[in-house]
Amino acid sequence: MKKHTLFFIFFSIAIFINLSTKAQEKYKTFTADDSLQFYKNTQFHQAVKLKKTTFVYGAKPKNIILFIGDGMGTDHVFAAYTANKGVLNIMNMPFVGFSKTQAANNYITDSAAGGTAIACGQKTKNGAIGVDAKGNTIKNICEYAKEKQLSTGLISTSAITHATPASFIAHQLSRRMYEDIAADFLQINIDLFIGGGLKFFDKRTDKRVLTNELKEKGYQIAFSTADMMKITKTPMAVLLDSGHLDRVSEGIVFLSKAVKKSTQLLSKNKKGFFLMVEGSQIDWGAHQNNTSYIIEELLDMDKAVGGALKFAEKNKETLVVVTSDHETGGMAINDGNIQTGEVYGRYTSSRHTATMVPVFAYGPGAELFSGVYENTELFQKIILLLNLK
């Protein structure tokens, strides 16, 4: 009787351990039906084949093209790399660093404070555009560049009055002051800008029609990519939508064309140029925890980066930098397949996070962007390299 009891106890324990072990192995299975997290690419692009150009350490560029993938973290980049079968222009850039993104009043920045830190070199409060933490106006890269007679340009896949591009031209206490931000475009003689946001220029509460005022200042205005491509000189203003542009999978695919057109026009200035290009909707896809949206927008920006790298390689006096204002979504790659272009993403948040973001650089001066530093140092490095102070 005693032996039977002991046998039953040991048998029960064995069954319990076996069941417990099996239960722990029942990990969640990801399927293609998990549509917001799973992505399989069907449209692959090749990376630009760069020659082994040796840039001299300590050399300074005449031109800088700065790409900001809004909300883009390292996992976003590697997800796009996986989806494009292990090919990405961004990841062919030889110098890599990390930027710390905290705002003046918050551990987690928003795009306004993040953009202002990069554009103006000072930490500010979330929501503020081109002003310091006390609300005082601070000069941005474009203003410094114009003082030195360099050409300047802004491109965005959102409204051009949105937080990130606004940080490079406007000075407002709130990122939501879109009409005031639009009016600021007439204060700086920026050579070109391309994006959405037409309603903030022409459908205003103060009844001003800013496109007419821009024409009076000599701007050529375009409302389509086709008309944009016909323009042969600056200043140029291209407003492609009343508000924000459609996502790549639903509407306008213009970023590569816009970068190519902008470099053609801005490079006519022998003194040099500064161009900021924002891939805005990487952030929006991350807010939605939508892996497809993130990757499609990032791959679209990567094609534009490829065009910029080709220009830089030929020009030999151009630095290309790719970074982000912050990470969004707390993205992680739970699985993937580089051979098939499949990615399984997961997220810790639908908001921004505090994690560092990558910085990639190619061209003269690229070595300065290695290391780990505050986002404000991006401004300092650009100012130093273009001799703007």
mmCIF file of C-alpha atoms in Angstrom:
data_model
loop_
_atom_site.group_PDB
_atom_site.id
_atom_site.type_symbol
_atom_site.label_atom_id
_atom_site.label_comp_id
_atom_site.label_asym_id
_atom_site.label_seq_id
_atom_site.Cartn_x
_atom_site.Cartn_y
_atom_site.Cartn_z
ATOM 1 C CA MET A 1 0.000 0.000 0.000
ATOM 2 C CA LYS A 2 2.807 2.313 0.916
ATOM 3 C CA LYS A 3 4.685 1.532 -2.349
ATOM 4 C CA HIS A 4 1.536 2.234 -4.397
ATOM 5 C CA THR A 5 1.097 5.590 -2.657
ATOM 6 C CA LEU A 6 4.697 6.591 -3.330
ATOM 7 C CA PHE A 7 4.389 5.487 -6.960
ATOM 8 C CA PHE A 8 1.206 7.548 -7.379
ATOM 9 C CA ILE A 9 2.881 10.622 -5.886
ATOM 10 C CA PHE A 10 5.942 10.356 -8.137
ATOM 11 C CA PHE A 11 3.745 9.626 -11.171
ATOM 12 C CA SER A 12 1.600 12.705 -10.426
ATOM 13 C CA ILE A 13 4.672 14.905 -10.023
ATOM 14 C CA ALA A 14 6.070 13.621 -13.332
ATOM 15 C CA ILE A 15 2.787 14.312 -15.118
ATOM 16 C CA PHE A 16 2.648 17.809 -13.581
ATOM 17 C CA ILE A 17 6.225 18.613 -14.596
ATOM 18 C CA ASN A 18 5.605 17.275 -18.120
ATOM 19 C CA LEU A 19 2.407 19.304 -18.536
ATOM 20 C CA SER A 20 4.019 22.426 -17.084
ATOM 21 C CA THR A 21 6.966 22.102 -19.427
ATOM 22 C CA LYS A 22 4.685 21.663 -22.431
ATOM 23 C CA ALA A 23 2.557 24.615 -21.336
ATOM 24 C CA GLN A 24 5.639 26.843 -21.205
ATOM 25 C CA GLU A 25 6.512 25.814 -24.766
ATOM 26 C CA LYS A 26 3.177 26.970 -26.165
ATOM 27 C CA TYR A 27 4.539 30.222 -27.556
ATOM 28 C CA LYS A 28 2.190 32.371 -29.611
ATOM 29 C CA THR A 29 2.376 31.503 -33.305
ATOM 30 C CA PHE A 30 2.623 34.450 -35.707
ATOM 31 C CA THR A 31 0.697 34.195 -38.951
ATOM 32 C CA ALA A 32 0.181 36.354 -42.003
ATOM 33 C CA ASP A 33 -3.324 37.048 -40.710
ATOM 34 C CA ASP A 34 -1.721 39.083 -37.935
ATOM 35 C CA SER A 35 -1.825 41.922 -40.456
ATOM 36 C CA LEU A 36 -0.559 44.866 -38.434
ATOM 37 C CA GLN A 37 2.550 43.008 -37.247
ATOM 38 C CA PHE A 38 3.470 40.744 -40.188
ATOM 39 C CA TYR A 39 4.943 42.078 -43.419
ATOM 40 C CA LYS A 40 6.170 40.353 -46.546
ATOM 41 C CA ASN A 41 7.789 42.559 -49.131
ATOM 42 C CA THR A 42 6.983 42.160 -52.826
ATOM 43 C CA GLN A 43 8.716 45.246 -54.221
ATOM 44 C CA PHE A 44 12.459 45.088 -53.685
ATOM 45 C CA HIS A 45 14.995 47.721 -54.655
ATOM 46 C CA GLN A 46 18.745 47.509 -55.125
ATOM 47 C CA ALA A 47 21.152 49.588 -53.106
ATOM 48 C CA VAL A 48 23.362 52.072 -54.892
ATOM 49 C CA LYS A 49 26.793 50.602 -55.609
ATOM 50 C CA LEU A 50 29.196 53.163 -54.230
ATOM 51 C CA LYS A 51 32.804 53.248 -55.319
ATOM 52 C CA LYS A 52 35.377 52.952 -52.574
ATOM 53 C CA THR A 53 35.866 56.689 -52.296
ATOM 54 C CA THR A 54 38.330 57.642 -49.577
ATOM 55 C CA PHE A 55 37.380 60.877 -47.848
ATOM 56 C CA VAL A 56 40.180 62.598 -45.976
ATOM 57 C CA TYR A 57 39.695 62.797 -42.215
ATOM 58 C CA GLY A 58 39.105 66.390 -41.191
ATOM 59 C CA ALA A 59 37.723 67.361 -44.605
ATOM 60 C CA LYS A 60 34.681 69.641 -44.665
ATOM 61 C CA PRO A 61 31.751 69.378 -47.083
ATOM 62 C CA LYS A 62 30.302 72.217 -49.095
ATOM 63 C CA ASN A 63 26.816 70.683 -48.973
ATOM 64 C CA ILE A 64 24.903 68.671 -46.377
ATOM 65 C CA ILE A 65 21.796 66.562 -46.974
ATOM 66 C CA LEU A 66 20.168 65.598 -43.674
ATOM 67 C CA PHE A 67 17.522 62.858 -43.684
ATOM 68 C CA ILE A 68 15.270 62.542 -40.646
ATOM 69 C CA GLY A 69 13.236 59.342 -40.496
ATOM 70 C CA ASP A 70 10.637 60.477 -37.995
ATOM 71 C CA GLY A 71 10.165 57.844 -35.278
ATOM 72 C CA MET A 72 12.865 55.622 -36.787
ATOM 73 C CA GLY A 73 14.814 53.391 -34.405
ATOM 74 C CA THR A 74 17.342 50.640 -35.040
ATOM 75 C CA ASP A 75 14.642 47.953 -35.213
ATOM 76 C CA HIS A 76 12.731 49.937 -37.832
ATOM 77 C CA VAL A 77 15.901 50.104 -39.927
ATOM 78 C CA PHE A 78 16.684 46.413 -39.537
ATOM 79 C CA ALA A 79 13.071 45.488 -40.309
ATOM 80 C CA ALA A 80 13.362 47.374 -43.610
ATOM 81 C CA TYR A 81 16.749 45.734 -44.247
ATOM 82 C CA THR A 82 15.192 42.295 -43.695
ATOM 83 C CA ALA A 83 12.158 43.095 -45.843
ATOM 84 C CA ASN A 84 14.417 44.222 -48.689
ATOM 85 C CA LYS A 85 16.356 40.923 -48.573
ATOM 86 C CA GLY A 86 19.395 42.275 -46.763
ATOM 87 C CA VAL A 87 19.888 45.365 -48.902
ATOM 88 C CA LEU A 88 19.571 48.951 -47.681
ATOM 89 C CA ASN A 89 21.294 52.155 -48.805
ATOM 90 C CA ILE A 90 21.238 53.471 -45.262
ATOM 91 C CA MET A 91 23.207 50.500 -43.979
ATOM 92 C CA ASN A 92 25.932 51.009 -46.603
ATOM 93 C CA MET A 93 26.895 54.316 -44.989
ATOM 94 C CA PRO A 94 30.241 53.705 -43.264
ATOM 95 C CA PHE A 95 30.043 55.883 -40.136
ATOM 96 C CA VAL A 96 27.434 55.144 -37.467
ATOM 97 C CA GLY A 97 26.583 56.790 -34.145
ATOM 98 C CA PHE A 98 23.706 57.174 -31.702
ATOM 99 C CA SER A 99 21.753 60.246 -30.648
ATOM 100 C CA LYS A 100 20.110 60.718 -27.233
ATOM 101 C CA THR A 101 16.722 62.346 -27.682
ATOM 102 C CA GLN A 102 15.443 63.562 -24.289
ATOM 103 C CA ALA A 103 13.598 66.927 -24.224
ATOM 104 C CA ALA A 104 14.238 69.782 -21.779
ATOM 105 C CA ASN A 105 11.124 68.944 -19.758
ATOM 106 C CA ASN A 106 10.513 65.291 -20.503
ATOM 107 C CA TYR A 107 12.411 62.011 -20.628
ATOM 108 C CA ILE A 108 10.507 61.250 -23.842
ATOM 109 C CA THR A 109 10.637 63.889 -26.553
ATOM 110 C CA ASP A 110 8.067 64.784 -29.164
ATOM 111 C CA SER A 111 8.907 65.748 -32.752
ATOM 112 C CA ALA A 112 8.828 69.476 -32.019
ATOM 113 C CA ALA A 113 11.429 69.354 -29.237
ATOM 114 C CA GLY A 114 13.402 66.673 -31.082
ATOM 115 C CA GLY A 115 13.363 68.640 -34.320
ATOM 116 C CA THR A 116 14.278 71.885 -32.575
ATOM 117 C CA ALA A 117 17.251 70.236 -30.847
ATOM 118 C CA ILE A 118 18.616 69.142 -34.236
ATOM 119 C CA ALA A 119 17.712 72.359 -36.081
ATOM 120 C CA CYS A 120 18.689 74.878 -33.391
ATOM 121 C CA GLY A 121 21.119 73.104 -31.072
ATOM 122 C CA GLN A 122 19.198 73.568 -27.830
ATOM 123 C CA LYS A 123 16.913 71.350 -25.788
ATOM 124 C CA THR A 124 13.402 72.718 -25.471
ATOM 125 C CA LYS A 125 10.010 71.750 -24.096
ATOM 126 C CA ASN A 126 7.800 69.282 -25.912
ATOM 127 C CA GLY A 127 5.570 71.065 -28.382
ATOM 128 C CA ALA A 128 7.868 74.054 -28.891
ATOM 129 C CA ILE A 129 9.171 75.039 -32.339
ATOM 130 C CA GLY A 130 12.401 77.003 -32.760
ATOM 131 C CA VAL A 131 12.357 78.452 -29.240
ATOM 132 C CA ASP A 132 14.282 77.512 -26.117
ATOM 133 C CA ALA A 133 12.806 76.122 -22.886
ATOM 134 C CA LYS A 134 11.909 79.680 -21.786
ATOM 135 C CA GLY A 135 10.200 80.528 -25.067
ATOM 136 C CA ASN A 136 12.989 82.673 -26.499
ATOM 137 C CA THR A 137 13.597 82.515 -30.256
ATOM 138 C CA ILE A 138 16.721 80.576 -31.262
ATOM 139 C CA LYS A 139 18.259 80.575 -34.723
ATOM 140 C CA ASN A 140 18.108 77.460 -36.848
ATOM 141 C CA ILE A 141 20.512 75.938 -39.377
ATOM 142 C CA CYS A 142 18.639 77.443 -42.332
ATOM 143 C CA GLU A 143 18.953 80.949 -40.877
ATOM 144 C CA TYR A 144 22.676 80.507 -40.260
ATOM 145 C CA ALA A 145 23.089 79.100 -43.772
ATOM 146 C CA LYS A 146 21.301 82.039 -45.404
ATOM 147 C CA GLU A 147 23.547 84.467 -43.516
ATOM 148 C CA LYS A 148 26.512 82.765 -45.202
ATOM 149 C CA GLN A 149 24.695 82.846 -48.571
ATOM 150 C CA LEU A 150 24.243 79.079 -48.776
ATOM 151 C CA SER A 151 21.081 77.734 -50.387
ATOM 152 C CA THR A 152 18.520 75.925 -48.223
ATOM 153 C CA GLY A 153 15.683 73.466 -48.734
ATOM 154 C CA LEU A 154 13.113 71.433 -46.825
ATOM 155 C CA ILE A 155 11.235 68.321 -47.986
ATOM 156 C CA SER A 156 8.615 66.405 -46.006
ATOM 157 C CA THR A 157 6.145 63.590 -46.652
ATOM 158 C CA SER A 158 3.748 65.332 -44.237
ATOM 159 C CA ALA A 159 2.492 68.909 -44.220
ATOM 160 C CA ILE A 160 5.522 71.160 -44.522
ATOM 161 C CA THR A 161 4.185 72.992 -41.444
ATOM 162 C CA HIS A 162 4.408 69.825 -39.323
ATOM 163 C CA ALA A 163 6.727 69.693 -36.322
ATOM 164 C CA THR A 164 9.967 68.416 -37.843
ATOM 165 C CA PRO A 165 10.199 70.621 -40.959
ATOM 166 C CA ALA A 166 8.764 73.541 -38.970
ATOM 167 C CA SER A 167 11.706 73.306 -36.568
ATOM 168 C CA PHE A 168 14.032 74.305 -39.406
ATOM 169 C CA ILE A 169 12.175 77.487 -40.341
ATOM 170 C CA ALA A 170 9.658 78.623 -37.718
ATOM 171 C CA HIS A 171 9.652 80.073 -34.198
ATOM 172 C CA GLN A 172 6.413 79.317 -32.367
ATOM 173 C CA LEU A 173 5.486 78.317 -28.829
ATOM 174 C CA SER A 174 3.283 75.480 -30.095
ATOM 175 C CA ARG A 175 3.640 73.026 -32.947
ATOM 176 C CA ARG A 176 -0.120 73.309 -33.468
ATOM 177 C CA MET A 177 0.107 76.929 -34.634
ATOM 178 C CA TYR A 178 0.135 75.756 -38.246
ATOM 179 C CA GLU A 179 -0.979 79.038 -39.816
ATOM 180 C CA ASP A 180 1.667 80.978 -37.891
ATOM 181 C CA ILE A 181 4.273 78.410 -38.929
ATOM 182 C CA ALA A 182 3.208 78.799 -42.586
ATOM 183 C CA ALA A 183 3.598 82.577 -42.279
ATOM 184 C CA ASP A 184 7.143 82.049 -41.002
ATOM 185 C CA PHE A 185 8.064 80.647 -44.428
ATOM 186 C CA LEU A 186 7.916 84.226 -45.702
ATOM 187 C CA GLN A 187 10.359 85.434 -43.041
ATOM 188 C CA ILE A 188 13.323 83.365 -44.225
ATOM 189 C CA ASN A 189 14.224 83.360 -47.893
ATOM 190 C CA ILE A 190 14.388 79.570 -48.057
ATOM 191 C CA ASP A 191 15.229 78.480 -51.589
ATOM 192 C CA LEU A 192 12.783 75.608 -51.852
ATOM 193 C CA PHE A 193 10.299 73.606 -49.844
ATOM 194 C CA ILE A 194 8.231 70.577 -50.828
ATOM 195 C CA GLY A 195 5.430 68.873 -48.904
ATOM 196 C CA GLY A 196 1.764 69.118 -47.987
ATOM 197 C CA GLY A 197 -0.125 71.734 -45.964
ATOM 198 C CA LEU A 198 -1.578 73.994 -48.672
ATOM 199 C CA LYS A 199 -4.609 74.865 -46.516
ATOM 200 C CA PHE A 200 -2.369 76.573 -43.955
ATOM 201 C CA PHE A 201 -1.100 78.855 -46.715
ATOM 202 C CA ASP A 202 -4.362 79.605 -48.546
ATOM 203 C CA LYS A 203 -7.384 78.607 -46.407
ATOM 204 C CA ARG A 204 -6.486 80.754 -43.447
ATOM 205 C CA THR A 205 -8.532 82.387 -40.719
ATOM 206 C CA ASP A 206 -6.792 85.727 -41.377
ATOM 207 C CA LYS A 207 -7.751 85.526 -45.093
ATOM 208 C CA ARG A 208 -4.127 85.905 -46.232
ATOM 209 C CA VAL A 209 -3.226 83.940 -49.354
ATOM 210 C CA LEU A 210 0.385 83.065 -48.740
ATOM 211 C CA THR A 211 0.946 81.444 -52.127
ATOM 212 C CA ASN A 212 0.244 84.857 -53.707
ATOM 213 C CA GLU A 213 2.670 86.468 -51.264
ATOM 214 C CA LEU A 214 5.268 83.847 -52.147
ATOM 215 C CA LYS A 215 4.771 84.601 -55.854
ATOM 216 C CA GLU A 216 5.340 88.280 -55.117
ATOM 217 C CA LYS A 217 8.656 87.297 -53.548
ATOM 218 C CA GLY A 218 9.627 85.483 -56.749
ATOM 219 C CA TYR A 219 8.665 81.916 -55.826
ATOM 220 C CA GLN A 220 7.554 79.510 -58.515
ATOM 221 C CA ILE A 221 4.626 77.510 -57.140
ATOM 222 C CA ALA A 222 3.763 73.926 -58.034
ATOM 223 C CA PHE A 223 0.936 71.679 -56.867
ATOM 224 C CA SER A 224 2.053 68.400 -58.443
ATOM 225 C CA THR A 225 5.260 66.454 -58.901
ATOM 226 C CA ALA A 226 4.904 66.829 -62.675
ATOM 227 C CA ASP A 227 4.854 70.627 -62.376
ATOM 228 C CA MET A 228 7.691 70.485 -59.842
ATOM 229 C CA MET A 229 9.915 68.674 -62.331
ATOM 230 C CA LYS A 230 9.376 71.478 -64.889
ATOM 231 C CA ILE A 231 10.782 74.189 -62.610
ATOM 232 C CA THR A 232 14.345 75.158 -63.504
ATOM 233 C CA LYS A 233 15.329 77.663 -60.820
ATOM 234 C CA THR A 234 14.732 78.690 -57.246
ATOM 235 C CA PRO A 235 12.989 79.927 -55.183
ATOM 236 C CA MET A 236 10.401 77.179 -55.447
ATOM 237 C CA ALA A 237 7.441 76.153 -53.279
ATOM 238 C CA VAL A 238 5.717 72.816 -53.947
ATOM 239 C CA LEU A 239 2.517 72.095 -52.003
ATOM 240 C CA LEU A 240 1.210 68.675 -52.984
ATOM 241 C CA ASP A 241 -1.805 68.325 -50.707
ATOM 242 C CA SER A 242 -4.217 70.409 -48.666
ATOM 243 C CA GLY A 243 -3.067 68.642 -45.508
ATOM 244 C CA HIS A 244 -0.763 65.674 -45.069
ATOM 245 C CA LEU A 245 0.255 63.537 -48.031
ATOM 246 C CA ASP A 246 -1.088 60.017 -48.551
ATOM 247 C CA ARG A 247 1.061 57.104 -47.429
ATOM 248 C CA VAL A 248 3.282 55.546 -50.082
ATOM 249 C CA SER A 249 1.033 52.513 -50.575
ATOM 250 C CA GLU A 250 -2.027 54.711 -51.218
ATOM 251 C CA GLY A 251 -0.910 57.770 -53.097
ATOM 252 C CA ILE A 252 1.997 59.978 -54.030
ATOM 253 C CA VAL A 253 5.449 58.435 -54.361
ATOM 254 C CA PHE A 254 7.537 61.559 -54.772
ATOM 255 C CA LEU A 255 10.417 61.609 -52.295
ATOM 256 C CA SER A 256 13.163 60.357 -54.627
ATOM 257 C CA LYS A 257 12.074 62.801 -57.337
ATOM 258 C CA ALA A 258 11.948 65.653 -54.827
ATOM 259 C CA VAL A 259 15.474 64.931 -53.569
ATOM 260 C CA LYS A 260 16.846 64.659 -57.104
ATOM 261 C CA LYS A 261 15.175 67.904 -58.179
ATOM 262 C CA SER A 262 16.310 69.711 -55.041
ATOM 263 C CA THR A 263 19.953 68.701 -55.383
ATOM 264 C CA GLN A 264 19.917 69.790 -59.035
ATOM 265 C CA LEU A 265 18.597 73.230 -58.140
ATOM 266 C CA LEU A 266 20.463 73.839 -54.877
ATOM 267 C CA SER A 267 23.845 72.750 -56.243
ATOM 268 C CA LYS A 268 23.799 75.720 -58.631
ATOM 269 C CA ASN A 269 24.947 77.792 -55.666
ATOM 270 C CA LYS A 270 28.748 77.554 -55.661
ATOM 271 C CA LYS A 271 28.856 78.453 -51.966
ATOM 272 C CA GLY A 272 26.961 75.274 -51.052
ATOM 273 C CA PHE A 273 23.610 74.194 -49.614
ATOM 274 C CA PHE A 274 21.791 72.576 -46.711
ATOM 275 C CA LEU A 275 18.818 70.298 -47.417
ATOM 276 C CA MET A 276 16.640 68.573 -44.803
ATOM 277 C CA VAL A 277 14.493 65.641 -45.947
ATOM 278 C CA GLU A 278 11.906 64.093 -43.618
ATOM 279 C CA GLY A 279 10.383 60.640 -43.975
ATOM 280 C CA SER A 280 7.455 61.668 -41.777
ATOM 281 C CA GLN A 281 5.181 58.680 -41.901
ATOM 282 C CA ILE A 282 7.563 56.081 -40.518
ATOM 283 C CA ASP A 283 6.413 57.606 -37.237
ATOM 284 C CA TRP A 284 2.742 57.303 -38.108
ATOM 285 C CA GLY A 285 3.091 53.631 -38.948
ATOM 286 C CA ALA A 286 4.865 53.088 -35.620
ATOM 287 C CA HIS A 287 2.112 54.910 -33.704
ATOM 288 C CA GLN A 288 -0.324 52.438 -35.287
ATOM 289 C CA ASN A 289 2.002 49.497 -34.533
ATOM 290 C CA ASN A 290 1.675 48.754 -38.239
ATOM 291 C CA THR A 291 4.738 46.918 -39.509
ATOM 292 C CA SER A 292 3.749 47.230 -43.188
ATOM 293 C CA TYR A 293 3.282 50.983 -42.910
ATOM 294 C CA ILE A 294 6.657 51.452 -41.182
ATOM 295 C CA ILE A 295 8.622 49.364 -43.659
ATOM 296 C CA GLU A 296 6.987 50.769 -46.796
ATOM 297 C CA GLU A 297 7.712 54.337 -45.702
ATOM 298 C CA LEU A 298 11.257 53.519 -44.636
ATOM 299 C CA LEU A 299 12.011 51.736 -47.909
ATOM 300 C CA ASP A 300 10.670 54.761 -49.776
ATOM 301 C CA MET A 301 13.027 57.012 -47.826
ATOM 302 C CA ASP A 302 15.886 54.578 -48.426
ATOM 303 C CA LYS A 303 15.422 54.949 -52.187
ATOM 304 C CA ALA A 304 15.728 58.721 -51.763
ATOM 305 C CA VAL A 305 18.845 58.188 -49.622
ATOM 306 C CA GLY A 306 20.275 56.128 -52.507
ATOM 307 C CA GLY A 307 19.759 59.055 -54.859
ATOM 308 C CA ALA A 308 21.447 61.405 -52.403
ATOM 309 C CA LEU A 309 24.405 59.029 -52.057
ATOM 310 C CA LYS A 310 24.817 58.875 -55.846
ATOM 311 C CA PHE A 311 24.815 62.666 -55.957
ATOM 312 C CA ALA A 312 27.335 62.831 -53.096
ATOM 313 C CA GLU A 313 29.645 60.289 -54.687
ATOM 314 C CA LYS A 314 29.736 62.226 -57.944
ATOM 315 C CA ASN A 315 29.866 65.654 -56.310
ATOM 316 C CA LYS A 316 32.593 64.695 -53.774
ATOM 317 C CA GLU A 317 31.781 67.761 -51.621
ATOM 318 C CA THR A 318 28.505 66.546 -50.125
ATOM 319 C CA LEU A 319 27.891 64.924 -46.755
ATOM 320 C CA VAL A 320 24.785 62.756 -46.337
ATOM 321 C CA VAL A 321 23.470 62.121 -42.804
ATOM 322 C CA VAL A 322 20.517 59.897 -41.899
ATOM 323 C CA THR A 323 19.031 59.971 -38.404
ATOM 324 C CA SER A 324 15.791 60.282 -36.431
ATOM 325 C CA ASP A 325 14.220 62.691 -33.957
ATOM 326 C CA HIS A 326 13.083 59.850 -31.657
ATOM 327 C CA GLU A 327 11.936 56.222 -31.676
ATOM 328 C CA THR A 328 8.245 55.396 -31.840
ATOM 329 C CA GLY A 329 6.416 52.236 -30.830
ATOM 330 C CA GLY A 330 9.159 50.440 -28.929
ATOM 331 C CA MET A 331 9.476 48.177 -31.946
ATOM 332 C CA ALA A 332 11.084 44.742 -31.694
ATOM 333 C CA ILE A 333 11.635 42.191 -34.442
ATOM 334 C CA ASN A 334 10.373 38.861 -33.121
ATOM 335 C CA ASP A 335 11.167 36.909 -36.262
ATOM 336 C CA GLY A 336 11.952 37.367 -39.925
ATOM 337 C CA ASN A 337 13.450 35.901 -43.060
ATOM 338 C CA ILE A 338 15.978 37.830 -45.120
ATOM 339 C CA GLN A 339 15.679 35.382 -48.037
ATOM 340 C CA THR A 340 11.907 35.929 -48.399
ATOM 341 C CA GLY A 341 11.643 39.498 -47.105
ATOM 342 C CA GLU A 342 9.340 38.589 -44.207
ATOM 343 C CA VAL A 343 9.248 40.462 -40.903
ATOM 344 C CA TYR A 344 7.321 39.884 -37.672
ATOM 345 C CA GLY A 345 7.233 43.029 -35.562
ATOM 346 C CA ARG A 346 6.019 43.615 -32.013
ATOM 347 C CA TYR A 347 5.587 46.812 -30.012
ATOM 348 C CA THR A 348 5.742 47.975 -26.408
ATOM 349 C CA SER A 349 3.879 51.241 -26.973
ATOM 350 C CA SER A 350 1.786 53.274 -29.379
ATOM 351 C CA ARG A 351 3.748 56.382 -28.395
ATOM 352 C CA HIS A 352 7.309 57.654 -28.545
ATOM 353 C CA THR A 353 10.009 55.999 -26.457
ATOM 354 C CA ALA A 354 13.208 57.263 -24.843
ATOM 355 C CA THR A 355 15.657 54.946 -26.571
ATOM 356 C CA MET A 356 18.652 56.263 -28.511
ATOM 357 C CA VAL A 357 18.313 56.535 -32.281
ATOM 358 C CA PRO A 358 20.913 55.733 -34.955
ATOM 359 C CA VAL A 359 22.923 58.207 -37.007
ATOM 360 C CA PHE A 360 24.456 57.153 -40.347
ATOM 361 C CA ALA A 361 26.883 59.302 -42.351
ATOM 362 C CA TYR A 362 28.702 59.253 -45.704
ATOM 363 C CA GLY A 363 30.998 61.840 -47.250
ATOM 364 C CA PRO A 364 33.514 64.445 -46.081
ATOM 365 C CA GLY A 365 33.085 65.023 -42.339
ATOM 366 C CA ALA A 366 31.184 61.765 -41.811
ATOM 367 C CA GLU A 367 33.602 60.585 -39.113
ATOM 368 C CA LEU A 368 32.301 63.298 -36.767
ATOM 369 C CA PHE A 369 28.985 61.474 -36.487
ATOM 370 C CA SER A 370 30.396 58.358 -34.837
ATOM 371 C CA GLY A 371 29.903 57.844 -31.107
ATOM 372 C CA VAL A 372 27.069 58.539 -28.670
ATOM 373 C CA TYR A 373 25.947 62.116 -28.099
ATOM 374 C CA GLU A 374 23.003 64.429 -27.430
ATOM 375 C CA ASN A 375 20.721 65.304 -30.349
ATOM 376 C CA THR A 376 21.831 68.938 -30.019
ATOM 377 C CA GLU A 377 25.303 67.899 -31.173
ATOM 378 C CA LEU A 378 23.915 67.132 -34.629
ATOM 379 C CA PHE A 379 23.352 70.881 -34.961
ATOM 380 C CA GLN A 380 26.834 71.652 -33.657
ATOM 381 C CA LYS A 381 28.474 69.237 -36.095
ATOM 382 C CA ILE A 382 26.565 70.652 -39.084
ATOM 383 C CA ILE A 383 27.350 74.241 -38.080
ATOM 384 C CA LEU A 384 31.035 73.357 -37.688
ATOM 385 C CA LEU A 385 31.295 71.491 -40.984
ATOM 386 C CA LEU A 386 29.582 74.221 -43.026
ATOM 387 C CA ASN A 387 31.472 77.026 -41.231
ATOM 388 C CA LEU A 388 28.192 78.704 -40.331
ATOM 389 C CA LYS A 389 29.354 80.411 -37.125
#
